[in-house]
Amino acid sequence: MLSKVILQANIDKVETYFNRADKIVIVTHVSPDGDALGSSLGLYHFLSGQGKDVRVIVPNAFPDFLRWMPGAKDIVRYDKYSDFADKLIAEADVICCLDFNALSRIDAMAESVKAAEGRKVMIDHHLNPEPFCRVTISHPEISSTSELIFRLICRMGCFDDITREGAECIYTGMMTDTGGFTYNSNDRQIYFIIGELLSKGIDKDEIYRNVFNTYSEGRLRLMGYVLYEKMQVFPQFRAALIWLTKEEQGKFHYVKGDTEGFVNMPLQMKGICFSVFLREDTEKQMIKVSLRSVGAFPCNKVAAEFFNGGGHLNASGGELYGTMDEAIALFKQALVKYESLLLKN
Ligand code: 5GP
Ligand code: MN
């Protein structure tokens, strides 16, 4: 049995909102990952099944390895169809904000979501949710928003209405936000939920292959290049850094998603507990920063203090409007400042 994580009062409110709504919009964060899409599409399949007119809108492109997800074809990209998306957002009776905690995380969509009159519901697992929704279901102790969607649907008494397609999306989000159940994944209820999702007919092994084993040749060669040439290890700080310029990405025919997971690789070395990946963005003039840690080292603090970002204790990100040299210098400053915590971890 699952414990009751989400407050009953919040379940009741969301249920009432859904019952009264015809048009529902689901939005998620910029550069959507497996959990952002998994939770959004999981909820999309459920609400569509209840006869609602549902749309998922994302700020920009998502990686190729998530394209197979059921419903992905129907997702509206805000960067391509902003007028259409603005209309959907303005006309929605309910707007579900999934897998993000602050309007700044949806980039250009923020204004129209903020101005919209529909009832807003946040379902998320990041720390410190901002108060822009009528109902805020925020559970940082839960490892994925997709798991929260499963819990919400079940608590509304609708487990039977979860389809195989919906279950595939929910599983994908749970799997990707735990690195294939290798971190944040010691809660035994996760495995109870997986059992329930399997009862819907999902093929979890195939989902794993779809997400993790469908990369291009370019991605693998880029990985080799990065590990051989671009990874700098700072054993005295138990840390490592990888950085990639636009030019280097071009050389390996980079497409979105090709560097997914690179930031985790240095953590495979014994003794390394903090890893940072700096990548010159191919769309915007900025450096995208990814940070990962193991144990108690708070990479979200480093993200907030040095890289205009935030996130979870062990997985965070940020953005830097500056040069690569500046970003590398900031990383080195962070190592010095956090030396004692790095060595204690
Ligand atoms: P990733 O490294 O996979 O892009 O991001 C890991 C986690 O860091 C995300 O799940 C999210 O919680 C957080 N994150 C990523 N980028 C940003 C950012 O620009 N700002 C904030 N506040 N958090 C971010
Ligand atoms: Mn998530």
PDB file of N, CA, C and O in Angstrom, residues 16-48:
ATOM      1  N   THR A  16     -11.883  18.781  -7.804  1.00  0.00           N
ATOM      2  CA  THR A  16     -12.986  19.700  -8.139  1.00  0.00           C
ATOM      3  C   THR A  16     -12.631  20.525  -9.372  1.00  0.00           C
ATOM      4  O   THR A  16     -13.450  20.680 -10.283  1.00  0.00           O
ATOM      5  N   TYR A  17     -11.400  21.038  -9.405  1.00  0.00           N
ATOM      6  CA  TYR A  17     -10.977  21.834 -10.569  1.00  0.00           C
ATOM      7  C   TYR A  17     -11.092  20.997 -11.849  1.00  0.00           C
ATOM      8  O   TYR A  17     -11.608  21.465 -12.862  1.00  0.00           O
ATOM      9  N   PHE A  18     -10.582  19.776 -11.794  1.00  0.00           N
ATOM     10  CA  PHE A  18     -10.619  18.918 -12.988  1.00  0.00           C
ATOM     11  C   PHE A  18     -12.064  18.634 -13.403  1.00  0.00           C
ATOM     12  O   PHE A  18     -12.413  18.699 -14.575  1.00  0.00           O
ATOM     13  N   ASN A  19     -12.910  18.322 -12.422  1.00  0.00           N
ATOM     14  CA  ASN A  19     -14.306  17.991 -12.740  1.00  0.00           C
ATOM     15  C   ASN A  19     -15.015  19.138 -13.446  1.00  0.00           C
ATOM     16  O   ASN A  19     -15.805  18.929 -14.356  1.00  0.00           O
ATOM     17  N   ARG A  20     -14.716  20.364 -12.993  1.00  0.00           N
ATOM     18  CA  ARG A  20     -15.406  21.533 -13.549  1.00  0.00           C
ATOM     19  C   ARG A  20     -14.819  22.004 -14.877  1.00  0.00           C
ATOM     20  O   ARG A  20     -15.403  22.830 -15.559  1.00  0.00           O
ATOM     21  N   ALA A  21     -13.624  21.508 -15.199  1.00  0.00           N
ATOM     22  CA  ALA A  21     -12.907  22.059 -16.365  1.00  0.00           C
ATOM     23  C   ALA A  21     -13.260  21.342 -17.664  1.00  0.00           C
ATOM     24  O   ALA A  21     -13.546  20.137 -17.666  1.00  0.00           O
ATOM     25  N   ASP A  22     -13.267  22.112 -18.754  1.00  0.00           N
ATOM     26  CA  ASP A  22     -13.317  21.508 -20.096  1.00  0.00           C
ATOM     27  C   ASP A  22     -11.919  21.535 -20.684  1.00  0.00           C
ATOM     28  O   ASP A  22     -11.417  20.556 -21.193  1.00  0.00           O
ATOM     29  N   LYS A  23     -11.312  22.735 -20.616  1.00  0.00           N
ATOM     30  CA  LYS A  23      -9.996  22.915 -21.236  1.00  0.00           C
ATOM     31  C   LYS A  23      -8.905  22.933 -20.177  1.00  0.00           C
ATOM     32  O   LYS A  23      -8.948  23.755 -19.253  1.00  0.00           O
ATOM     33  N   ILE A  24      -7.931  22.052 -20.351  1.00  0.00           N
ATOM     34  CA  ILE A  24      -6.823  21.981 -19.393  1.00  0.00           C
ATOM     35  C   ILE A  24      -5.504  22.080 -20.151  1.00  0.00           C
ATOM     36  O   ILE A  24      -5.311  21.429 -21.181  1.00  0.00           O
ATOM     37  N   VAL A  25      -4.628  22.927 -19.631  1.00  0.00           N
ATOM     38  CA  VAL A  25      -3.291  23.057 -20.218  1.00  0.00           C
ATOM     39  C   VAL A  25      -2.275  22.549 -19.202  1.00  0.00           C
ATOM     40  O   VAL A  25      -2.400  22.796 -18.005  1.00  0.00           O
ATOM     41  N   ILE A  26      -1.289  21.817 -19.700  1.00  0.00           N
ATOM     42  CA  ILE A  26      -0.209  21.323 -18.846  1.00  0.00           C
ATOM     43  C   ILE A  26       1.085  21.964 -19.343  1.00  0.00           C
ATOM     44  O   ILE A  26       1.389  21.886 -20.545  1.00  0.00           O
ATOM     45  N   VAL A  27       1.809  22.616 -18.442  1.00  0.00           N
ATOM     46  CA  VAL A  27       3.077  23.228 -18.848  1.00  0.00           C
ATOM     47  C   VAL A  27       4.216  22.678 -17.992  1.00  0.00           C
ATOM     48  O   VAL A  27       4.006  22.279 -16.842  1.00  0.00           O
ATOM     49  N   THR A  28       5.401  22.650 -18.599  1.00  0.00           N
ATOM     50  CA  THR A  28       6.561  22.167 -17.851  1.00  0.00           C
ATOM     51  C   THR A  28       7.797  22.991 -18.211  1.00  0.00           C
ATOM     52  O   THR A  28       7.719  23.888 -19.048  1.00  0.00           O
ATOM     53  N   HIS A  29       8.927  22.674 -17.569  1.00  0.00           N
ATOM     54  CA  HIS A  29      10.082  23.580 -17.625  1.00  0.00           C
ATOM     55  C   HIS A  29      10.847  23.558 -18.950  1.00  0.00           C
ATOM     56  O   HIS A  29      10.710  22.640 -19.761  1.00  0.00           O
ATOM     57  N   VAL A  30      11.660  24.574 -19.118  1.00  0.00           N
ATOM     58  CA  VAL A  30      12.488  24.748 -20.314  1.00  0.00           C
ATOM     59  C   VAL A  30      13.439  23.547 -20.468  1.00  0.00           C
ATOM     60  O   VAL A  30      13.829  22.923 -19.476  1.00  0.00           O
ATOM     61  N   SER A  31      13.763  23.197 -21.694  1.00  0.00           N
ATOM     62  CA  SER A  31      14.548  21.998 -22.000  1.00  0.00           C
ATOM     63  C   SER A  31      14.006  20.794 -21.228  1.00  0.00           C
ATOM     64  O   SER A  31      14.693  20.231 -20.364  1.00  0.00           O
ATOM     65  N   PRO A  32      12.794  20.391 -21.550  1.00  0.00           N
ATOM     66  CA  PRO A  32      12.131  19.350 -20.759  1.00  0.00           C
ATOM     67  C   PRO A  32      12.936  18.049 -20.748  1.00  0.00           C
ATOM     68  O   PRO A  32      13.483  17.643 -21.779  1.00  0.00           O
ATOM     69  N   ASP A  33      13.008  17.432 -19.569  1.00  0.00           N
ATOM     70  CA  ASP A  33      13.706  16.149 -19.442  1.00  0.00           C
ATOM     71  C   ASP A  33      12.662  15.029 -19.305  1.00  0.00           C
ATOM     72  O   ASP A  33      11.462  15.249 -19.476  1.00  0.00           O
ATOM     73  N   GLY A  34      13.141  13.838 -18.991  1.00  0.00           N
ATOM     74  CA  GLY A  34      12.247  12.680 -18.938  1.00  0.00           C
ATOM     75  C   GLY A  34      11.135  12.828 -17.927  1.00  0.00           C
ATOM     76  O   GLY A  34       9.994  12.398 -18.167  1.00  0.00           O
ATOM     77  N   ASP A  35      11.438  13.455 -16.794  1.00  0.00           N
ATOM     78  CA  ASP A  35      10.410  13.608 -15.765  1.00  0.00           C
ATOM     79  C   ASP A  35       9.428  14.714 -16.142  1.00  0.00           C
ATOM     80  O   ASP A  35       8.222  14.588 -15.896  1.00  0.00           O
ATOM     81  N   ALA A  36       9.942  15.791 -16.735  1.00  0.00           N
ATOM     82  CA  ALA A  36       9.058  16.879 -17.162  1.00  0.00           C
ATOM     83  C   ALA A  36       8.036  16.337 -18.169  1.00  0.00           C
ATOM     84  O   ALA A  36       6.825  16.557 -18.043  1.00  0.00           O
ATOM     85  N   LEU A  37       8.529  15.594 -19.171  1.00  0.00           N
ATOM     86  CA  LEU A  37       7.622  15.050 -20.183  1.00  0.00           C
ATOM     87  C   LEU A  37       6.821  13.874 -19.638  1.00  0.00           C
ATOM     88  O   LEU A  37       5.643  13.709 -19.960  1.00  0.00           O
ATOM     89  N   GLY A  38       7.455  13.046 -18.823  1.00  0.00           N
ATOM     90  CA  GLY A  38       6.763  11.870 -18.278  1.00  0.00           C
ATOM     91  C   GLY A  38       5.572  12.270 -17.423  1.00  0.00           C
ATOM     92  O   GLY A  38       4.468  11.723 -17.562  1.00  0.00           O
ATOM     93  N   SER A  39       5.788  13.265 -16.549  1.00  0.00           N
ATOM     94  CA  SER A  39       4.681  13.701 -15.693  1.00  0.00           C
ATOM     95  C   SER A  39       3.617  14.398 -16.536  1.00  0.00           C
ATOM     96  O   SER A  39       2.407  14.153 -16.367  1.00  0.00           O
ATOM     97  N   SER A  40       4.037  15.250 -17.475  1.00  0.00           N
ATOM     98  CA  SER A  40       3.076  16.000 -18.292  1.00  0.00           C
ATOM     99  C   SER A  40       2.240  15.059 -19.153  1.00  0.00           C
ATOM    100  O   SER A  40       1.015  15.166 -19.215  1.00  0.00           O
ATOM    101  N   LEU A  41       2.921  14.122 -19.810  1.00  0.00           N
ATOM    102  CA  LEU A  41       2.177  13.208 -20.691  1.00  0.00           C
ATOM    103  C   LEU A  41       1.382  12.176 -19.876  1.00  0.00           C
ATOM    104  O   LEU A  41       0.307  11.746 -20.296  1.00  0.00           O
ATOM    105  N   GLY A  42       1.899  11.801 -18.715  1.00  0.00           N
ATOM    106  CA  GLY A  42       1.149  10.887 -17.843  1.00  0.00           C
ATOM    107  C   GLY A  42      -0.182  11.506 -17.450  1.00  0.00           C
ATOM    108  O   GLY A  42      -1.248  10.879 -17.539  1.00  0.00           O
ATOM    109  N   LEU A  43      -0.129  12.782 -17.059  1.00  0.00           N
ATOM    110  CA  LEU A  43      -1.360  13.486 -16.681  1.00  0.00           C
ATOM    111  C   LEU A  43      -2.229  13.739 -17.914  1.00  0.00           C
ATOM    112  O   LEU A  43      -3.461  13.644 -17.858  1.00  0.00           O
ATOM    113  N   TYR A  44      -1.584  14.033 -19.038  1.00  0.00           N
ATOM    114  CA  TYR A  44      -2.298  14.273 -20.305  1.00  0.00           C
ATOM    115  C   TYR A  44      -3.138  13.052 -20.707  1.00  0.00           C
ATOM    116  O   TYR A  44      -4.319  13.172 -21.050  1.00  0.00           O
ATOM    117  N   HIS A  45      -2.532  11.869 -20.639  1.00  0.00           N
ATOM    118  CA  HIS A  45      -3.283  10.663 -21.022  1.00  0.00           C
ATOM    119  C   HIS A  45      -4.450  10.439 -20.078  1.00  0.00           C
ATOM    120  O   HIS A  45      -5.558  10.088 -20.510  1.00  0.00           O
ATOM    121  N   PHE A  46      -4.218  10.656 -18.788  1.00  0.00           N
ATOM    122  CA  PHE A  46      -5.301  10.451 -17.819  1.00  0.00           C
ATOM    123  C   PHE A  46      -6.458  11.414 -18.084  1.00  0.00           C
ATOM    124  O   PHE A  46      -7.612  11.008 -18.206  1.00  0.00           O
ATOM    125  N   LEU A  47      -6.152  12.709 -18.201  1.00  0.00           N
ATOM    126  CA  LEU A  47      -7.222  13.711 -18.352  1.00  0.00           C
ATOM    127  C   LEU A  47      -7.915  13.587 -19.710  1.00  0.00           C
ATOM    128  O   LEU A  47      -9.133  13.784 -19.809  1.00  0.00           O
ATOM    129  N   SER A  48      -7.161  13.224 -20.746  1.00  0.00           N
ATOM    130  CA  SER A  48      -7.795  12.997 -22.055  1.00  0.00           C
ATOM    131  C   SER A  48      -8.798  11.855 -21.932  1.00  0.00           C
ATOM    132  O   SER A  48      -9.895  11.916 -22.498  1.00  0.00           O
TER     133      SER A  48
END
